[in-house]
Short mmCIF file of N, CA and C in Angstrom, two decimals:
data_model
loop_
_atom_site.label_atom_id
_atom_site.label_comp_id
_atom_site.label_asym_id
_atom_site.label_seq_id
_atom_site.Cartn_x
_atom_site.Cartn_y
_atom_site.Cartn_z
N UNK A 995 115.01 -58.33 147.85
CA UNK A 995 115.31 -57.98 146.47
C UNK A 995 116.75 -58.35 146.19
N UNK A 996 117.02 -59.10 145.10
CA UNK A 996 118.40 -59.46 144.81
C UNK A 996 119.14 -58.28 144.20
N UNK A 997 120.45 -58.42 144.05
CA UNK A 997 121.29 -57.33 143.58
C UNK A 997 120.86 -56.83 142.22
N UNK A 998 120.54 -57.75 141.32
CA UNK A 998 120.15 -57.36 139.97
C UNK A 998 118.87 -56.51 140.00
N UNK A 999 117.88 -56.93 140.77
CA UNK A 999 116.65 -56.16 140.86
C UNK A 999 116.91 -54.81 141.51
N UNK A 1000 117.76 -54.78 142.54
CA UNK A 1000 118.09 -53.55 143.22
C UNK A 1000 118.78 -52.58 142.27
N UNK A 1001 119.73 -53.08 141.47
CA UNK A 1001 120.42 -52.23 140.50
C UNK A 1001 119.44 -51.67 139.48
N UNK A 1002 118.54 -52.51 138.99
CA UNK A 1002 117.57 -52.06 138.00
C UNK A 1002 116.65 -51.01 138.58
N UNK A 1003 116.19 -51.22 139.80
CA UNK A 1003 115.27 -50.27 140.43
C UNK A 1003 115.97 -48.94 140.70
N UNK A 1004 117.19 -48.98 141.24
CA UNK A 1004 117.87 -47.75 141.57
C UNK A 1004 118.34 -47.01 140.32
N UNK A 1005 118.58 -47.74 139.24
CA UNK A 1005 119.08 -47.11 138.03
C UNK A 1005 118.00 -46.41 137.23
N UNK A 1006 116.75 -46.80 137.40
CA UNK A 1006 115.69 -46.18 136.61
C UNK A 1006 115.13 -44.96 137.33
N UNK A 1007 115.99 -43.97 137.52
CA UNK A 1007 115.64 -42.77 138.26
C UNK A 1007 114.49 -42.00 137.62
N UNK A 1008 114.45 -41.99 136.31
CA UNK A 1008 113.43 -41.19 135.63
C UNK A 1008 112.02 -41.66 135.97
N UNK A 1009 111.81 -42.96 136.03
CA UNK A 1009 110.49 -43.49 136.35
C UNK A 1009 110.17 -43.31 137.82
N UNK A 1010 111.14 -43.58 138.67
CA UNK A 1010 110.92 -43.47 140.12
C UNK A 1010 110.55 -42.05 140.50
N UNK A 1011 111.27 -41.07 139.98
CA UNK A 1011 111.07 -39.70 140.40
C UNK A 1011 109.89 -39.00 139.74
N UNK A 1012 109.58 -39.38 138.51
CA UNK A 1012 108.54 -38.64 137.80
C UNK A 1012 107.33 -39.46 137.36
N UNK A 1013 107.50 -40.74 137.19
CA UNK A 1013 106.39 -41.56 136.72
C UNK A 1013 105.85 -41.02 135.41
N UNK A 1014 104.66 -41.47 135.05
CA UNK A 1014 104.09 -41.03 133.78
C UNK A 1014 103.78 -39.53 133.74
N UNK A 1015 103.60 -38.90 134.89
CA UNK A 1015 103.24 -37.48 134.94
C UNK A 1015 104.43 -36.58 134.62
N UNK A 1016 105.63 -37.13 134.52
CA UNK A 1016 106.82 -36.34 134.29
C UNK A 1016 106.95 -35.80 132.88
N UNK A 1017 106.01 -36.11 132.00
CA UNK A 1017 106.11 -35.67 130.61
C UNK A 1017 106.16 -34.16 130.46
N UNK A 1018 105.67 -33.45 131.45
CA UNK A 1018 105.68 -32.00 131.39
C UNK A 1018 107.06 -31.42 131.69
N UNK A 1019 108.03 -32.26 132.02
CA UNK A 1019 109.37 -31.79 132.38
C UNK A 1019 110.41 -32.47 131.49
N UNK A 1020 110.44 -32.15 130.20
CA UNK A 1020 111.30 -32.90 129.27
C UNK A 1020 112.79 -32.78 129.59
N UNK A 1021 113.27 -31.61 130.02
CA UNK A 1021 114.69 -31.47 130.32
C UNK A 1021 115.09 -32.33 131.52
N UNK A 1022 114.24 -32.36 132.54
CA UNK A 1022 114.52 -33.19 133.70
C UNK A 1022 114.49 -34.66 133.33
N UNK A 1023 113.52 -35.05 132.53
CA UNK A 1023 113.43 -36.44 132.11
C UNK A 1023 114.64 -36.86 131.28
N UNK A 1024 115.09 -35.98 130.38
CA UNK A 1024 116.26 -36.28 129.56
C UNK A 1024 117.49 -36.44 130.46
N UNK A 1025 117.68 -35.52 131.39
CA UNK A 1025 118.82 -35.57 132.30
C UNK A 1025 118.81 -36.88 133.11
N UNK A 1026 117.64 -37.24 133.63
CA UNK A 1026 117.53 -38.47 134.40
C UNK A 1026 117.75 -39.71 133.53
N UNK A 1027 117.30 -39.66 132.29
CA UNK A 1027 117.53 -40.80 131.39
C UNK A 1027 119.02 -40.95 131.10
N UNK A 1028 119.70 -39.84 130.86
CA UNK A 1028 121.14 -39.93 130.62
C UNK A 1028 121.87 -40.45 131.86
N UNK A 1029 121.47 -39.96 133.04
CA UNK A 1029 122.08 -40.44 134.29
C UNK A 1029 121.85 -41.93 134.51
N UNK A 1030 120.61 -42.36 134.34
CA UNK A 1030 120.30 -43.76 134.61
C UNK A 1030 120.97 -44.68 133.60
N UNK A 1031 121.05 -44.25 132.34
CA UNK A 1031 121.74 -45.06 131.32
C UNK A 1031 123.23 -45.13 131.62
N UNK A 1032 123.81 -44.00 131.99
CA UNK A 1032 125.23 -43.99 132.35
C UNK A 1032 125.50 -44.89 133.54
N UNK A 1033 124.62 -44.86 134.52
CA UNK A 1033 124.81 -45.71 135.71
C UNK A 1033 124.73 -47.19 135.33
N UNK A 1034 123.78 -47.56 134.51
CA UNK A 1034 123.66 -48.95 134.08
C UNK A 1034 124.92 -49.42 133.36
N UNK A 1035 125.38 -48.62 132.40
CA UNK A 1035 126.56 -49.00 131.63
C UNK A 1035 127.79 -49.05 132.52
N UNK A 1036 127.98 -48.02 133.33
CA UNK A 1036 129.16 -47.95 134.19
C UNK A 1036 129.21 -49.12 135.17
N UNK A 1037 128.07 -49.44 135.76
CA UNK A 1037 128.02 -50.56 136.70
C UNK A 1037 128.42 -51.86 136.01
N UNK A 1038 127.94 -52.08 134.81
CA UNK A 1038 128.27 -53.31 134.09
C UNK A 1038 129.73 -53.33 133.63
N UNK A 1039 130.23 -52.21 133.17
CA UNK A 1039 131.64 -52.14 132.75
C UNK A 1039 132.54 -52.39 133.96
N UNK A 1040 132.21 -51.79 135.10
CA UNK A 1040 133.00 -52.03 136.32
C UNK A 1040 133.01 -53.52 136.67
N UNK A 1041 131.84 -54.16 136.58
CA UNK A 1041 131.73 -55.57 136.92
C UNK A 1041 132.58 -56.42 135.97
N UNK A 1042 132.49 -56.14 134.68
CA UNK A 1042 133.24 -56.92 133.70
C UNK A 1042 134.75 -56.70 133.82
N UNK A 1043 135.18 -55.46 134.07
CA UNK A 1043 136.60 -55.20 134.27
C UNK A 1043 137.14 -55.98 135.47
N UNK A 1044 136.37 -55.96 136.56
CA UNK A 1044 136.78 -56.67 137.78
C UNK A 1044 136.83 -58.17 137.54
N UNK A 1045 135.78 -58.71 136.87
CA UNK A 1045 135.69 -60.15 136.65
C UNK A 1045 136.73 -60.66 135.67
N UNK A 1046 136.89 -59.96 134.55
CA UNK A 1046 137.76 -60.48 133.49
C UNK A 1046 139.22 -60.05 133.59
N UNK A 1047 139.47 -58.91 134.25
CA UNK A 1047 140.85 -58.41 134.30
C UNK A 1047 141.34 -58.10 135.71
N UNK A 1048 140.48 -58.22 136.70
CA UNK A 1048 140.87 -57.87 138.07
C UNK A 1048 141.21 -56.40 138.21
N UNK A 1049 140.59 -55.57 137.37
CA UNK A 1049 140.90 -54.14 137.34
C UNK A 1049 139.68 -53.31 137.73
N UNK A 1050 139.95 -52.09 138.14
CA UNK A 1050 138.88 -51.15 138.45
C UNK A 1050 138.70 -50.19 137.27
N UNK A 1051 137.58 -49.50 137.22
CA UNK A 1051 137.36 -48.51 136.17
C UNK A 1051 138.37 -47.37 136.26
N UNK A 1052 138.68 -46.85 137.46
CA UNK A 1052 139.73 -45.81 137.52
C UNK A 1052 141.09 -46.30 137.00
N UNK A 1053 141.43 -47.56 137.26
CA UNK A 1053 142.68 -48.10 136.71
C UNK A 1053 142.62 -48.14 135.19
N UNK A 1054 141.49 -48.59 134.65
CA UNK A 1054 141.31 -48.63 133.20
C UNK A 1054 141.44 -47.23 132.61
N UNK A 1055 140.78 -46.25 133.23
CA UNK A 1055 140.82 -44.87 132.73
C UNK A 1055 142.24 -44.32 132.75
N UNK A 1056 142.97 -44.56 133.84
CA UNK A 1056 144.34 -44.09 133.95
C UNK A 1056 145.23 -44.75 132.90
N UNK A 1057 145.07 -46.05 132.73
CA UNK A 1057 145.86 -46.75 131.72
C UNK A 1057 145.53 -46.27 130.31
N UNK A 1058 144.27 -45.92 130.08
CA UNK A 1058 143.87 -45.41 128.76
C UNK A 1058 144.60 -44.11 128.45
N UNK A 1059 144.70 -43.24 129.44
CA UNK A 1059 145.41 -41.98 129.22
C UNK A 1059 146.89 -42.23 128.93
N UNK A 1060 147.50 -43.13 129.68
CA UNK A 1060 148.92 -43.44 129.47
C UNK A 1060 149.15 -44.15 128.13
N UNK A 1061 148.21 -44.96 127.70
CA UNK A 1061 148.33 -45.67 126.43
C UNK A 1061 148.38 -44.68 125.26
N UNK A 1062 147.64 -43.58 125.40
CA UNK A 1062 147.60 -42.55 124.35
C UNK A 1062 148.88 -41.71 124.32
N UNK A 1063 149.57 -41.66 125.44
CA UNK A 1063 150.76 -40.81 125.58
C UNK A 1063 151.98 -41.68 125.83
N UNK A 1064 152.63 -42.09 124.77
CA UNK A 1064 153.75 -43.05 124.88
C UNK A 1064 154.88 -42.54 125.78
N UNK A 1065 155.06 -41.22 125.85
CA UNK A 1065 156.11 -40.66 126.71
C UNK A 1065 155.65 -40.47 128.15
N UNK A 1066 154.40 -40.85 128.42
CA UNK A 1066 153.87 -40.74 129.77
C UNK A 1066 153.26 -39.39 130.07
N UNK A 1067 152.74 -39.27 131.27
CA UNK A 1067 152.11 -38.04 131.72
C UNK A 1067 152.51 -37.74 133.15
N UNK A 1068 152.61 -36.47 133.46
CA UNK A 1068 152.81 -36.06 134.85
C UNK A 1068 151.58 -36.48 135.66
N UNK A 1069 151.80 -36.74 136.92
CA UNK A 1069 150.69 -37.19 137.76
C UNK A 1069 149.58 -36.14 137.83
N UNK A 1070 149.95 -34.86 137.89
CA UNK A 1070 148.94 -33.80 137.91
C UNK A 1070 148.08 -33.79 136.65
N UNK A 1071 148.72 -34.03 135.51
CA UNK A 1071 147.98 -34.10 134.24
C UNK A 1071 147.08 -35.32 134.22
N UNK A 1072 147.55 -36.43 134.75
CA UNK A 1072 146.71 -37.62 134.85
C UNK A 1072 145.48 -37.32 135.70
N UNK A 1073 145.68 -36.61 136.78
CA UNK A 1073 144.58 -36.25 137.66
C UNK A 1073 143.55 -35.41 136.91
N UNK A 1074 144.03 -34.43 136.16
CA UNK A 1074 143.12 -33.55 135.40
C UNK A 1074 142.36 -34.33 134.34
N UNK A 1075 143.04 -35.19 133.62
CA UNK A 1075 142.41 -35.93 132.53
C UNK A 1075 141.42 -36.99 133.01
N UNK A 1076 141.66 -37.54 134.18
CA UNK A 1076 140.78 -38.59 134.69
C UNK A 1076 139.77 -38.06 135.69
N UNK A 1077 139.86 -36.79 136.05
CA UNK A 1077 138.99 -36.17 137.05
C UNK A 1077 139.07 -36.93 138.37
N UNK A 1078 140.27 -37.36 138.71
CA UNK A 1078 140.56 -38.04 139.97
C UNK A 1078 141.52 -37.15 140.73
N UNK A 1079 141.39 -37.07 142.04
CA UNK A 1079 142.26 -36.21 142.82
C UNK A 1079 143.71 -36.66 142.71
N UNK A 1080 144.62 -35.72 142.95
CA UNK A 1080 146.05 -36.04 142.90
C UNK A 1080 146.39 -37.21 143.81
N UNK A 1081 145.86 -37.20 145.04
CA UNK A 1081 146.14 -38.28 145.98
C UNK A 1081 145.67 -39.63 145.47
N UNK A 1082 144.49 -39.66 144.86
CA UNK A 1082 143.98 -40.92 144.32
C UNK A 1082 144.78 -41.38 143.11
N UNK A 1083 145.24 -40.43 142.28
CA UNK A 1083 146.07 -40.80 141.13
C UNK A 1083 147.36 -41.43 141.64
N UNK A 1084 147.95 -40.85 142.68
CA UNK A 1084 149.18 -41.41 143.24
C UNK A 1084 148.94 -42.84 143.71
N UNK A 1085 147.85 -43.08 144.40
CA UNK A 1085 147.52 -44.43 144.85
C UNK A 1085 147.30 -45.40 143.70
N UNK A 1086 146.61 -44.94 142.67
CA UNK A 1086 146.38 -45.78 141.48
C UNK A 1086 147.71 -46.12 140.81
N UNK A 1087 148.56 -45.13 140.65
CA UNK A 1087 149.86 -45.35 140.01
C UNK A 1087 150.69 -46.32 140.86
N UNK A 1088 150.69 -46.13 142.17
CA UNK A 1088 151.45 -47.03 143.04
C UNK A 1088 150.96 -48.47 142.90
N UNK A 1089 149.66 -48.66 142.86
CA UNK A 1089 149.10 -50.02 142.71
C UNK A 1089 149.49 -50.62 141.37
N UNK A 1090 149.32 -49.84 140.31
CA UNK A 1090 149.67 -50.35 138.97
C UNK A 1090 151.18 -50.57 138.85
N UNK A 1091 151.96 -49.76 139.53
CA UNK A 1091 153.41 -49.94 139.53
C UNK A 1091 153.79 -51.24 140.25
N UNK A 1092 153.12 -51.49 141.38
CA UNK A 1092 153.43 -52.73 142.12
C UNK A 1092 153.01 -53.96 141.33
N UNK A 1093 152.05 -53.80 140.41
CA UNK A 1093 151.63 -54.91 139.55
C UNK A 1093 152.48 -55.01 138.28
N UNK A 1094 153.46 -54.10 138.13
CA UNK A 1094 154.34 -54.13 136.97
C UNK A 1094 153.72 -53.56 135.70
N UNK A 1095 152.66 -52.78 135.84
CA UNK A 1095 151.95 -52.26 134.67
C UNK A 1095 152.31 -50.81 134.34
N UNK A 1096 152.82 -50.10 135.34
CA UNK A 1096 153.19 -48.69 135.19
C UNK A 1096 154.55 -48.50 135.84
N UNK A 1097 155.31 -47.56 135.28
CA UNK A 1097 156.56 -47.17 135.94
C UNK A 1097 156.57 -45.65 136.08
N UNK A 1098 157.24 -45.19 137.12
CA UNK A 1098 157.40 -43.75 137.32
C UNK A 1098 158.83 -43.37 136.97
N UNK A 1099 158.97 -42.29 136.22
CA UNK A 1099 160.29 -41.81 135.83
C UNK A 1099 160.40 -40.33 136.16
N UNK A 1100 161.63 -39.86 136.31
CA UNK A 1100 161.89 -38.43 136.54
C UNK A 1100 162.69 -37.92 135.35
N UNK A 1101 162.01 -37.26 134.42
CA UNK A 1101 162.70 -36.79 133.20
C UNK A 1101 163.77 -35.75 133.56
N UNK A 1102 164.86 -35.81 132.84
CA UNK A 1102 165.96 -34.85 133.01
C UNK A 1102 166.45 -34.78 134.45
N UNK A 1103 166.28 -35.87 135.18
CA UNK A 1103 166.74 -35.98 136.57
C UNK A 1103 166.16 -34.91 137.48
N UNK A 1104 165.04 -34.35 137.10
CA UNK A 1104 164.36 -33.33 137.92
C UNK A 1104 163.41 -34.05 138.88
N UNK A 1105 163.82 -34.19 140.12
CA UNK A 1105 163.03 -34.96 141.09
C UNK A 1105 161.71 -34.28 141.45
N UNK A 1106 161.54 -33.04 141.03
CA UNK A 1106 160.27 -32.36 141.30
C UNK A 1106 159.17 -32.84 140.35
N UNK A 1107 159.57 -33.48 139.27
CA UNK A 1107 158.63 -33.92 138.23
C UNK A 1107 158.60 -35.44 138.20
N UNK A 1108 157.39 -36.00 138.29
CA UNK A 1108 157.22 -37.44 138.16
C UNK A 1108 156.28 -37.71 137.00
N UNK A 1109 156.73 -38.58 136.12
CA UNK A 1109 155.93 -38.96 134.94
C UNK A 1109 155.63 -40.44 135.06
N UNK A 1110 154.38 -40.79 134.81
CA UNK A 1110 153.99 -42.20 134.78
C UNK A 1110 153.92 -42.67 133.34
N UNK A 1111 154.39 -43.88 133.12
CA UNK A 1111 154.35 -44.50 131.79
C UNK A 1111 153.89 -45.94 131.93
N UNK A 1112 153.21 -46.43 130.92
CA UNK A 1112 152.89 -47.85 130.90
C UNK A 1112 154.16 -48.65 130.62
N UNK A 1113 154.28 -49.77 131.28
CA UNK A 1113 155.34 -50.71 130.94
C UNK A 1113 154.87 -51.51 129.73
N UNK A 1114 155.75 -52.27 129.09
CA UNK A 1114 155.28 -53.13 128.00
C UNK A 1114 154.14 -54.07 128.45
N UNK A 1115 154.24 -54.60 129.66
CA UNK A 1115 153.17 -55.47 130.17
C UNK A 1115 151.88 -54.68 130.35
N UNK A 1116 152.00 -53.43 130.81
CA UNK A 1116 150.82 -52.58 130.98
C UNK A 1116 150.17 -52.24 129.65
N UNK A 1117 150.99 -51.94 128.65
CA UNK A 1117 150.46 -51.64 127.31
C UNK A 1117 149.75 -52.85 126.72
N UNK A 1118 150.34 -54.03 126.91
CA UNK A 1118 149.73 -55.26 126.38
C UNK A 1118 148.40 -55.53 127.08
N UNK A 1119 148.37 -55.40 128.41
CA UNK A 1119 147.13 -55.62 129.15
C UNK A 1119 146.08 -54.60 128.75
N UNK A 1120 146.48 -53.32 128.66
CA UNK A 1120 145.49 -52.31 128.30
C UNK A 1120 144.92 -52.56 126.91
N UNK A 1121 145.75 -52.96 125.97
CA UNK A 1121 145.26 -53.24 124.61
C UNK A 1121 144.18 -54.32 124.66
N UNK A 1122 144.38 -55.34 125.46
CA UNK A 1122 143.36 -56.40 125.60
C UNK A 1122 142.11 -55.86 126.28
N UNK A 1123 142.30 -55.03 127.30
CA UNK A 1123 141.15 -54.44 128.00
C UNK A 1123 140.34 -53.55 127.06
N UNK A 1124 141.03 -52.78 126.22
CA UNK A 1124 140.35 -51.87 125.30
C UNK A 1124 139.51 -52.63 124.29
N UNK A 1125 140.04 -53.73 123.78
CA UNK A 1125 139.28 -54.56 122.83
C UNK A 1125 138.03 -55.11 123.52
N UNK A 1126 138.21 -55.61 124.74
CA UNK A 1126 137.07 -56.14 125.50
C UNK A 1126 136.05 -55.03 125.78
N UNK A 1127 136.54 -53.86 126.17
CA UNK A 1127 135.65 -52.73 126.49
C UNK A 1127 134.77 -52.38 125.29
N UNK A 1128 135.37 -52.31 124.13
CA UNK A 1128 134.60 -52.01 122.91
C UNK A 1128 133.55 -53.09 122.66
N UNK A 1129 133.93 -54.34 122.84
CA UNK A 1129 132.98 -55.44 122.63
C UNK A 1129 131.84 -55.37 123.65
N UNK A 1130 132.16 -55.04 124.89
CA UNK A 1130 131.11 -54.93 125.92
C UNK A 1130 130.12 -53.83 125.57
N UNK A 1131 130.62 -52.70 125.09
CA UNK A 1131 129.72 -51.61 124.72
C UNK A 1131 128.84 -52.02 123.53
N UNK A 1132 129.44 -52.70 122.55
CA UNK A 1132 128.63 -53.20 121.42
C UNK A 1132 127.56 -54.15 121.93
N UNK A 1133 127.92 -55.02 122.85
CA UNK A 1133 126.98 -55.97 123.43
C UNK A 1133 125.84 -55.25 124.16
N UNK A 1134 126.19 -54.29 124.99
CA UNK A 1134 125.18 -53.57 125.78
C UNK A 1134 124.23 -52.78 124.89
N UNK A 1135 124.72 -52.35 123.73
CA UNK A 1135 123.89 -51.54 122.83
C UNK A 1135 123.47 -52.33 121.59
N UNK A 1136 123.51 -53.64 121.67
CA UNK A 1136 123.22 -54.50 120.52
C UNK A 1136 121.81 -54.30 119.97
N UNK A 1137 120.88 -53.88 120.80
CA UNK A 1137 119.50 -53.71 120.35
C UNK A 1137 119.21 -52.32 119.77
N UNK A 1138 120.25 -51.52 119.66
CA UNK A 1138 120.11 -50.16 119.13
C UNK A 1138 120.76 -50.11 117.75
N UNK A 1139 120.00 -49.68 116.77
CA UNK A 1139 120.49 -49.56 115.40
C UNK A 1139 121.71 -48.63 115.35
N UNK A 1140 122.70 -49.00 114.53
CA UNK A 1140 123.94 -48.20 114.45
C UNK A 1140 123.67 -46.77 114.01
N UNK A 1141 122.70 -46.57 113.13
CA UNK A 1141 122.35 -45.21 112.70
C UNK A 1141 121.80 -44.40 113.88
N UNK A 1142 121.03 -45.09 114.74
CA UNK A 1142 120.50 -44.40 115.91
C UNK A 1142 121.62 -44.04 116.87
N UNK A 1143 122.61 -44.91 117.01
CA UNK A 1143 123.76 -44.60 117.86
C UNK A 1143 124.44 -43.33 117.35
N UNK A 1144 124.63 -43.24 116.05
CA UNK A 1144 125.25 -42.05 115.46
C UNK A 1144 124.40 -40.81 115.69
N UNK A 1145 123.08 -40.94 115.52
CA UNK A 1145 122.18 -39.81 115.75
C UNK A 1145 122.20 -39.37 117.21
N UNK A 1146 122.17 -40.35 118.12
CA UNK A 1146 122.22 -40.01 119.55
C UNK A 1146 123.52 -39.31 119.90
N UNK A 1147 124.62 -39.80 119.35
CA UNK A 1147 125.91 -39.18 119.61
C UNK A 1147 125.87 -37.71 119.20
N UNK A 1148 125.32 -37.44 118.02
CA UNK A 1148 125.21 -36.07 117.52
C UNK A 1148 124.25 -35.25 118.38
N UNK A 1149 123.09 -35.81 118.67
CA UNK A 1149 122.08 -35.07 119.44
C UNK A 1149 122.55 -34.78 120.87
N UNK A 1150 123.17 -35.75 121.51
CA UNK A 1150 123.67 -35.52 122.86
C UNK A 1150 124.83 -34.53 122.84
N UNK A 1151 125.57 -34.50 121.73
CA UNK A 1151 126.60 -33.48 121.55
C UNK A 1151 126.01 -32.09 121.56
N UNK A 1152 124.83 -31.93 120.98
CA UNK A 1152 124.16 -30.63 121.00
C UNK A 1152 123.73 -30.26 122.41
N UNK A 1153 123.27 -31.25 123.16
CA UNK A 1153 122.91 -31.01 124.57
C UNK A 1153 124.16 -30.58 125.33
N UNK A 1154 125.25 -31.27 125.11
CA UNK A 1154 126.51 -30.95 125.79
C UNK A 1154 126.95 -29.52 125.46
N UNK A 1155 126.85 -29.14 124.19
CA UNK A 1155 127.22 -27.78 123.79
C UNK A 1155 126.34 -26.75 124.48
N UNK A 1156 125.05 -27.01 124.54
CA UNK A 1156 124.14 -26.10 125.21
C UNK A 1156 124.50 -25.95 126.69
N UNK A 1157 124.78 -27.07 127.33
CA UNK A 1157 125.16 -27.03 128.75
C UNK A 1157 126.44 -26.20 128.92
N UNK A 1158 127.44 -26.45 128.09
CA UNK A 1158 128.70 -25.68 128.18
C UNK A 1158 128.45 -24.19 128.00
N UNK A 1159 127.52 -23.84 127.09
CA UNK A 1159 127.21 -22.44 126.83
C UNK A 1159 126.54 -21.75 128.01
N UNK A 1160 126.01 -22.53 128.94
CA UNK A 1160 125.25 -21.94 130.04
C UNK A 1160 125.84 -22.25 131.42
N UNK A 1161 127.08 -22.70 131.46
CA UNK A 1161 127.74 -22.97 132.73
C UNK A 1161 128.06 -21.67 133.45
N UNK A 1162 128.05 -21.71 134.74
CA UNK A 1162 128.41 -20.53 135.52
C UNK A 1162 129.61 -20.85 136.39
N UNK A 1163 130.71 -20.15 136.13
CA UNK A 1163 131.90 -20.29 136.95
C UNK A 1163 132.49 -21.67 137.03
N UNK A 1164 132.49 -22.39 135.93
CA UNK A 1164 132.99 -23.76 135.94
C UNK A 1164 134.36 -23.85 135.30
N UNK A 1165 135.12 -24.85 135.71
CA UNK A 1165 136.43 -25.11 135.11
C UNK A 1165 136.29 -25.57 133.67
N UNK A 1166 135.08 -25.93 133.24
CA UNK A 1166 134.89 -26.45 131.88
C UNK A 1166 134.60 -25.34 130.89
N UNK A 1167 134.45 -24.12 131.34
CA UNK A 1167 134.14 -23.03 130.41
C UNK A 1167 135.30 -22.73 129.52
#
């Protein structure tokens, strides 16, 4: 089985796990559909970022956070916003810094605090990546009517709200 077939087979979790008999389990089927769709999109976005920009999805996510915050962010805040461990954020920042895309500063000369900021080159690259990212998503969803995209966004928002309302002991409460 080639990579494309393997990706398609592994991504369609809903069919593999439940088949046609799964209709009696709508919540499970919905969850698996959201997971499999997310996996398909994420896999393709990762591939395109690597191919067109030589970047990883975690690098893109980190740069997106810094692009929104012109004064930069503390590494701990970057970790929280990207759901990446502090150690991994440090490694990502070091890599992006060595590429000239991010710089680390110590505000008010307080060496206990490190803030990461995009460099002008990093901001320029991220702006190009963001434009491409939007185009890739439009491409991947080209067969879905824009009104349906809006409806799905709203409907999945209701699912998200329900999940948040029923979390037990989570940091997201």
